[in-house]
PDB file of C-alpha atoms in Angstrom:
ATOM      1  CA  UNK A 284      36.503 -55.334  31.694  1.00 95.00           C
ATOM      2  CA  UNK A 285      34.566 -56.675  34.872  1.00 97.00           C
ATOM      3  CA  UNK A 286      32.043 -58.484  34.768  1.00 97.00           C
ATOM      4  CA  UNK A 287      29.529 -60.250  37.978  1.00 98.00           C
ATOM      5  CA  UNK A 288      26.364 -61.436  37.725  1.00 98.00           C
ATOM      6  CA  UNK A 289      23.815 -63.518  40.285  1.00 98.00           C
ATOM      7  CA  UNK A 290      20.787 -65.498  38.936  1.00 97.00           C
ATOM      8  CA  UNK A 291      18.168 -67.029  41.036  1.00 96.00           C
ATOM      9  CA  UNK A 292      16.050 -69.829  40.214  1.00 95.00           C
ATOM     10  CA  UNK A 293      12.583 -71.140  41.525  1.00 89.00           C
ATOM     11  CA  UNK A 294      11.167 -68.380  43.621  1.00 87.00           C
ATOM     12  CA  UNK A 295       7.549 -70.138  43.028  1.00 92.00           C
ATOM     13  CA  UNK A 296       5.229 -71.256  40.899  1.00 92.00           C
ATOM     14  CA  UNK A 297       5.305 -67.959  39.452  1.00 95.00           C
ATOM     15  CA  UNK A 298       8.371 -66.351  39.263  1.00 96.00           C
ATOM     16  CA  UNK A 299      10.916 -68.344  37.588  1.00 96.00           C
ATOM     17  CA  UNK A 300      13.843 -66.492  37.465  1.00 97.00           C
ATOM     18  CA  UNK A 301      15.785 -63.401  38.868  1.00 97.00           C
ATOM     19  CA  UNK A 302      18.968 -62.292  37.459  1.00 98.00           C
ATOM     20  CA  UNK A 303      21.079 -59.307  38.285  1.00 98.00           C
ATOM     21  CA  UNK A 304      24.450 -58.495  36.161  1.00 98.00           C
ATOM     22  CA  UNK A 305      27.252 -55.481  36.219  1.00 98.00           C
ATOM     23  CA  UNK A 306      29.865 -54.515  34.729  1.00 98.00           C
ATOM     24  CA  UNK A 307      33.044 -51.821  34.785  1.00 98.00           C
ATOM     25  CA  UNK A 308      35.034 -51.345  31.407  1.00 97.00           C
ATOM     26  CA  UNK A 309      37.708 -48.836  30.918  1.00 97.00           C
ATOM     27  CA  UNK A 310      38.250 -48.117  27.098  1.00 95.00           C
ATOM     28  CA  UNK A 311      41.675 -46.330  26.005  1.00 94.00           C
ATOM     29  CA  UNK A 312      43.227 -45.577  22.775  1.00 92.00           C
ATOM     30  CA  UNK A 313      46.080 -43.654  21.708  1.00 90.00           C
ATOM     31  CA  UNK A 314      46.431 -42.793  17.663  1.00 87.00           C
ATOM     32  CA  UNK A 315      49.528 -41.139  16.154  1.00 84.00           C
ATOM     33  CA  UNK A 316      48.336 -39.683  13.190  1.00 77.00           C
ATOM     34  CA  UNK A 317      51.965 -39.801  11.328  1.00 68.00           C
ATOM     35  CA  UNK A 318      50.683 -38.569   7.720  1.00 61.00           C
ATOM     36  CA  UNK A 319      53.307 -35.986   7.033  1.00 55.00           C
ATOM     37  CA  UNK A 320      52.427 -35.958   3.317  1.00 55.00           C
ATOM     38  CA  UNK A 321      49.001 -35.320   3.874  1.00 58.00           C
ATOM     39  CA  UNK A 322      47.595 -31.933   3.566  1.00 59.00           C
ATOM     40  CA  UNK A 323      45.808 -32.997   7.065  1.00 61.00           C
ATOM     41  CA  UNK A 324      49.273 -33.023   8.429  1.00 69.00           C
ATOM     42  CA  UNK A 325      49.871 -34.966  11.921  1.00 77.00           C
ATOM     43  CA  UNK A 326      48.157 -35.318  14.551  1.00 82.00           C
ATOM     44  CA  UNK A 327      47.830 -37.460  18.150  1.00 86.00           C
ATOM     45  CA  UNK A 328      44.701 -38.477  19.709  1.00 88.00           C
ATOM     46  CA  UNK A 329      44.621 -40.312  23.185  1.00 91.00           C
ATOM     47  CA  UNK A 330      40.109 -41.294  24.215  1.00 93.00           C
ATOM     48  CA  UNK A 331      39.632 -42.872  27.536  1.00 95.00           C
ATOM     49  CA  UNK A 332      36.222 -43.967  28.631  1.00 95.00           C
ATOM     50  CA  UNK A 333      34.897 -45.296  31.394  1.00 97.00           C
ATOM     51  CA  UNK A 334      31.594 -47.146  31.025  1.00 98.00           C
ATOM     52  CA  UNK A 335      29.456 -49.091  33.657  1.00 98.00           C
ATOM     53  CA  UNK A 336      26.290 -51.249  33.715  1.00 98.00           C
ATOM     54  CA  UNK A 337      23.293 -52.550  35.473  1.00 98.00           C
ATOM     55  CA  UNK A 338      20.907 -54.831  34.358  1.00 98.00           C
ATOM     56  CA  UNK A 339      17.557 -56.908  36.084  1.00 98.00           C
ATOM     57  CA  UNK A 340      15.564 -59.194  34.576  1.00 98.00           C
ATOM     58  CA  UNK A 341      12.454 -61.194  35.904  1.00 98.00           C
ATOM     59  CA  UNK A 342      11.162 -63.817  34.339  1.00 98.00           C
ATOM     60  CA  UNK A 343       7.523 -64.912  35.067  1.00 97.00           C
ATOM     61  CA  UNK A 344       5.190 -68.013  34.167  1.00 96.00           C
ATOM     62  CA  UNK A 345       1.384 -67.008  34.389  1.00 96.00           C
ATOM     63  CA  UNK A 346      -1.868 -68.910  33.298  1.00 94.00           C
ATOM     64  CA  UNK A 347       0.575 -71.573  32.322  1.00 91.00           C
ATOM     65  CA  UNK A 348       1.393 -70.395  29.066  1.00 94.00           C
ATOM     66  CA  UNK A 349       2.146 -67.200  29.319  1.00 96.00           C
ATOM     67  CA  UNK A 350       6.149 -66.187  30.143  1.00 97.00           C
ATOM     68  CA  UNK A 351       6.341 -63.079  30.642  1.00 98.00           C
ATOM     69  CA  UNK A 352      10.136 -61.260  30.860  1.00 98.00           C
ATOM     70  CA  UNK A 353       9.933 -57.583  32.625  1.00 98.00           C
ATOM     71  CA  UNK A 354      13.534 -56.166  32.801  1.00 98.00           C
ATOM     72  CA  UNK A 355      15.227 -53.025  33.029  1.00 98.00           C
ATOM     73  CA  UNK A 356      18.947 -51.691  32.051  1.00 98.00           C
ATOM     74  CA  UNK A 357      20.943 -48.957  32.582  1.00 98.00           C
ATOM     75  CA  UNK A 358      24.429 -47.889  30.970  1.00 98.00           C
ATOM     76  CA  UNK A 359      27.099 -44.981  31.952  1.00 98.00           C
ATOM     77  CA  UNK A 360      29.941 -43.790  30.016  1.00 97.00           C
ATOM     78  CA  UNK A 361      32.548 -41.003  30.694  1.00 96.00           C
ATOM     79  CA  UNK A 362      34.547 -39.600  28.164  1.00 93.00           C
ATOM     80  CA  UNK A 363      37.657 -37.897  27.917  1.00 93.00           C
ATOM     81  CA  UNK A 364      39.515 -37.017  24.824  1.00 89.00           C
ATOM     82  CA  UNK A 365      42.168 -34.762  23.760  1.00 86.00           C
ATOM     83  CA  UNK A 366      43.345 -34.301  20.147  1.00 84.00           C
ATOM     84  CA  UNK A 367      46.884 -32.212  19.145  1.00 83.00           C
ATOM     85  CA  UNK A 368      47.705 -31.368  15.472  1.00 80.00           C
ATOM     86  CA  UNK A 369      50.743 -30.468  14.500  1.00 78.00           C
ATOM     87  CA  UNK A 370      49.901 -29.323  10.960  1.00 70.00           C
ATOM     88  CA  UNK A 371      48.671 -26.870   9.140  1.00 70.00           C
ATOM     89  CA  UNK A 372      46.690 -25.425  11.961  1.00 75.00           C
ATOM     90  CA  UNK A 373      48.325 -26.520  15.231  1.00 80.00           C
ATOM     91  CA  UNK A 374      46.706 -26.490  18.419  1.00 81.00           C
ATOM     92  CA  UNK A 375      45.365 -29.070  21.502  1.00 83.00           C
ATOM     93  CA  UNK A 376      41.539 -29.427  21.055  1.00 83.00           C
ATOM     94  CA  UNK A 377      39.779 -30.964  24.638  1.00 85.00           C
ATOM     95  CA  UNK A 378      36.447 -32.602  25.277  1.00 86.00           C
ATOM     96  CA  UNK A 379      34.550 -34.786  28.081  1.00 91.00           C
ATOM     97  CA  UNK A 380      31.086 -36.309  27.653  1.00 92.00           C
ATOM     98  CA  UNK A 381      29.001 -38.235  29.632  1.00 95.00           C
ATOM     99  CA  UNK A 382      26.243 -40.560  28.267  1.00 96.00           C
ATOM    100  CA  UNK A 383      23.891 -42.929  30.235  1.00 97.00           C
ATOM    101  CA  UNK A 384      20.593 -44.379  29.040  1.00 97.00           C
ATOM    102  CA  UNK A 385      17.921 -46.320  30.901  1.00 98.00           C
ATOM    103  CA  UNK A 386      15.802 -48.988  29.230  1.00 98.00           C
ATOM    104  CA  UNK A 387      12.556 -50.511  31.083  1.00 98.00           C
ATOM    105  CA  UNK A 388      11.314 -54.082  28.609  1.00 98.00           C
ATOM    106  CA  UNK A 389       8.267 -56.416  28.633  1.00 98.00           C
ATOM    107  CA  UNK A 390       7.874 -59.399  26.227  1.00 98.00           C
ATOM    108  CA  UNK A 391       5.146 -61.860  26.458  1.00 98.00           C
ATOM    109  CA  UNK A 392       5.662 -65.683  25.032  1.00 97.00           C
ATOM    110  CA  UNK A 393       2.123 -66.739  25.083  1.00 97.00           C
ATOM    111  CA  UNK A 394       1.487 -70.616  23.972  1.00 95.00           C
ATOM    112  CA  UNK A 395      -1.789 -70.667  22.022  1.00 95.00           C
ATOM    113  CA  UNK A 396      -1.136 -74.184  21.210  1.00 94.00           C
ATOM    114  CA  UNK A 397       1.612 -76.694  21.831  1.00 92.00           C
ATOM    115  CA  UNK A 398       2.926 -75.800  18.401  1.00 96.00           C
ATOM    116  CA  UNK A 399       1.958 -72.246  18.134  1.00 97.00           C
ATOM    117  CA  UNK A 400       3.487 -69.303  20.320  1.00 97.00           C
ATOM    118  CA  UNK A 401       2.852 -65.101  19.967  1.00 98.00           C
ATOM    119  CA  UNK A 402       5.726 -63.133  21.087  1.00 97.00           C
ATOM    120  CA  UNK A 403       5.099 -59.781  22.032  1.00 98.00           C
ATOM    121  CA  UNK A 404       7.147 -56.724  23.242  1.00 98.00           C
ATOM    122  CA  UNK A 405       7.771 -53.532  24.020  1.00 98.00           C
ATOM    123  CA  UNK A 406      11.019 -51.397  25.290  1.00 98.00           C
ATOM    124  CA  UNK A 407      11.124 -48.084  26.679  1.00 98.00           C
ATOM    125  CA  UNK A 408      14.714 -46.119  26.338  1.00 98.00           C
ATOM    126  CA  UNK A 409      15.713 -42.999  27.202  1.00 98.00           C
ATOM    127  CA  UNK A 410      19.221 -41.773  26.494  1.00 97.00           C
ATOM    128  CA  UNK A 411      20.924 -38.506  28.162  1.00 96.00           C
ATOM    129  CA  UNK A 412      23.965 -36.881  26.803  1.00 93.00           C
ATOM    130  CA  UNK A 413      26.342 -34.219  28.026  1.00 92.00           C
ATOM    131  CA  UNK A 414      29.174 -33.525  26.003  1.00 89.00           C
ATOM    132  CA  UNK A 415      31.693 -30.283  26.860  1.00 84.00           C
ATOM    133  CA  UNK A 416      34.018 -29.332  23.821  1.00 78.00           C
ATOM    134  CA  UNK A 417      36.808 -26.741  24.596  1.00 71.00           C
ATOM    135  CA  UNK A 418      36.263 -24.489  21.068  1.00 67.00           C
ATOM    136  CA  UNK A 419      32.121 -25.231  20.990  1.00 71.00           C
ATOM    137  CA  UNK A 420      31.283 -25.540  24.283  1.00 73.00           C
ATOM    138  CA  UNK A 421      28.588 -27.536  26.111  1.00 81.00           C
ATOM    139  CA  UNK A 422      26.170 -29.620  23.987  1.00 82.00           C
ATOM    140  CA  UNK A 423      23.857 -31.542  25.879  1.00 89.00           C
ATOM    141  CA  UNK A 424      20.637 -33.538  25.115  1.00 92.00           C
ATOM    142  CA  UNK A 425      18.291 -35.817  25.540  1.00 95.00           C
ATOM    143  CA  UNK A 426      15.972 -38.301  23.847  1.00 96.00           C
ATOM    144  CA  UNK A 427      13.514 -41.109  23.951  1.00 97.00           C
ATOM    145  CA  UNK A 428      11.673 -43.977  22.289  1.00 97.00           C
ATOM    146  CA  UNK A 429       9.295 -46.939  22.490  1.00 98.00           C
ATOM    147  CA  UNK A 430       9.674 -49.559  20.300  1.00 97.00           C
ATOM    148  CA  UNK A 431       7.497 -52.936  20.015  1.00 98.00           C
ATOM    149  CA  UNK A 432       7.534 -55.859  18.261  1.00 98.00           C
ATOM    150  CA  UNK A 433       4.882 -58.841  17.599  1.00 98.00           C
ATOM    151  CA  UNK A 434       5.952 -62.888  16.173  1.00 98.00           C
ATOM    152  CA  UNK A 435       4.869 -66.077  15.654  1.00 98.00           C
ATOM    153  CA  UNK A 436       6.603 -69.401  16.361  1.00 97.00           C
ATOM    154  CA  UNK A 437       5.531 -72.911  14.715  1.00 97.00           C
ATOM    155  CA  UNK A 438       7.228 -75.753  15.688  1.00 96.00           C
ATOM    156  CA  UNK A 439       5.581 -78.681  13.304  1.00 95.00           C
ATOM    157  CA  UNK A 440       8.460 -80.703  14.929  1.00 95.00           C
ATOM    158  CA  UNK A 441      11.210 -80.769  17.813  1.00 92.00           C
ATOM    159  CA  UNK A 442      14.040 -80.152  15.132  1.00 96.00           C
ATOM    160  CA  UNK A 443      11.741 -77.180  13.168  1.00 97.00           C
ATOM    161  CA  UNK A 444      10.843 -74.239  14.169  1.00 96.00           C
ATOM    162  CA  UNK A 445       9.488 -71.203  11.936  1.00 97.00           C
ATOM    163  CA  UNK A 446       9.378 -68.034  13.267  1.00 97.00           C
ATOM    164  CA  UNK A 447       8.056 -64.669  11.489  1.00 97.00           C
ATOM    165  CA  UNK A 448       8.109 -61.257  13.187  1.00 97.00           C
ATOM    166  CA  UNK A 449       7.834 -57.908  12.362  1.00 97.00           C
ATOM    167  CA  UNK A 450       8.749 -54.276  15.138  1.00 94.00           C
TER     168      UNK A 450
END
């Protein structure tokens, strides 16, 4: 796994914070299936994936008590798998797959009172998948979703702090 990331702080009065992370992982396992008394029989399996991802975040102080966090994220992975079996129906079975999904977010930390805060948000992700399996073929899809969420925060001290929320 690599990771990298840059944040920047103090743009203005306004914008508080920019950060911008990455990262490459490479994902493989081999399984020997060595279950000779099993009516299953044996079998190897080797996955390796490759996955990769982008993220930005802003974060935002306006009317003085409102901070507001707008961000978006994006993830890749490519997958490719073989599977042999040995027993009672032997034969090499193939697939690749590729999956990335983008996700756009705003939250909004509003201060009603020095003790009080409302949290509110809302995410946006869409997901694409394309998966190729020797014996079924190509499979590929798509999907999408908003999802929000609303809380409250009171802090009737510096050590306390109750928080509800419900999304």
């Amino acid at each position: 796994t690599y990771k990298a990331g840059v944040e920047f702080k103090g743009f203005s009065d306004y914008l508080m914070k920019i950060k911008l992370t990455g990262y490459y992982q490479n994902t493989h396992k081999y399984q020997d299936m060595s279950m000779m008394a099993s009516p299953m029989g044996r079998s190897i399996t080797d996955n390796d994936m490759d996955s990769y991802g982008v993220s930005l975040q802003t974060d935002w102080l306006l009317f003085n008590d409102h901070y507001v966090i707008l961000g978006a994220d994006w993830n890749y992975d490519d997958m490719d798998t073989w599977t042999q079996r040995f027993a009672p129906m032997p034969g090499v079975v193939g697939a690749d797959g590729q999956q990335s999904n983008l996700g756009i977010y705003l939250q909004d930390e509003w201060s009603v009172l020095e003790q009080l805060k409302i949290v509110a948000g809302v995410r946006y992700t869409w997901i694409k998948t394309e998966a190729n399996e020797e014996n079924i073929g190509k499979n590929d899809a798509t999907d999408d979703n908003w999802v929000g969420n609303i809380g409250v925060v009171y802090m009737p001290t510096d050590e306390l702090a109750l928080r509800a929320k419900v999304s």
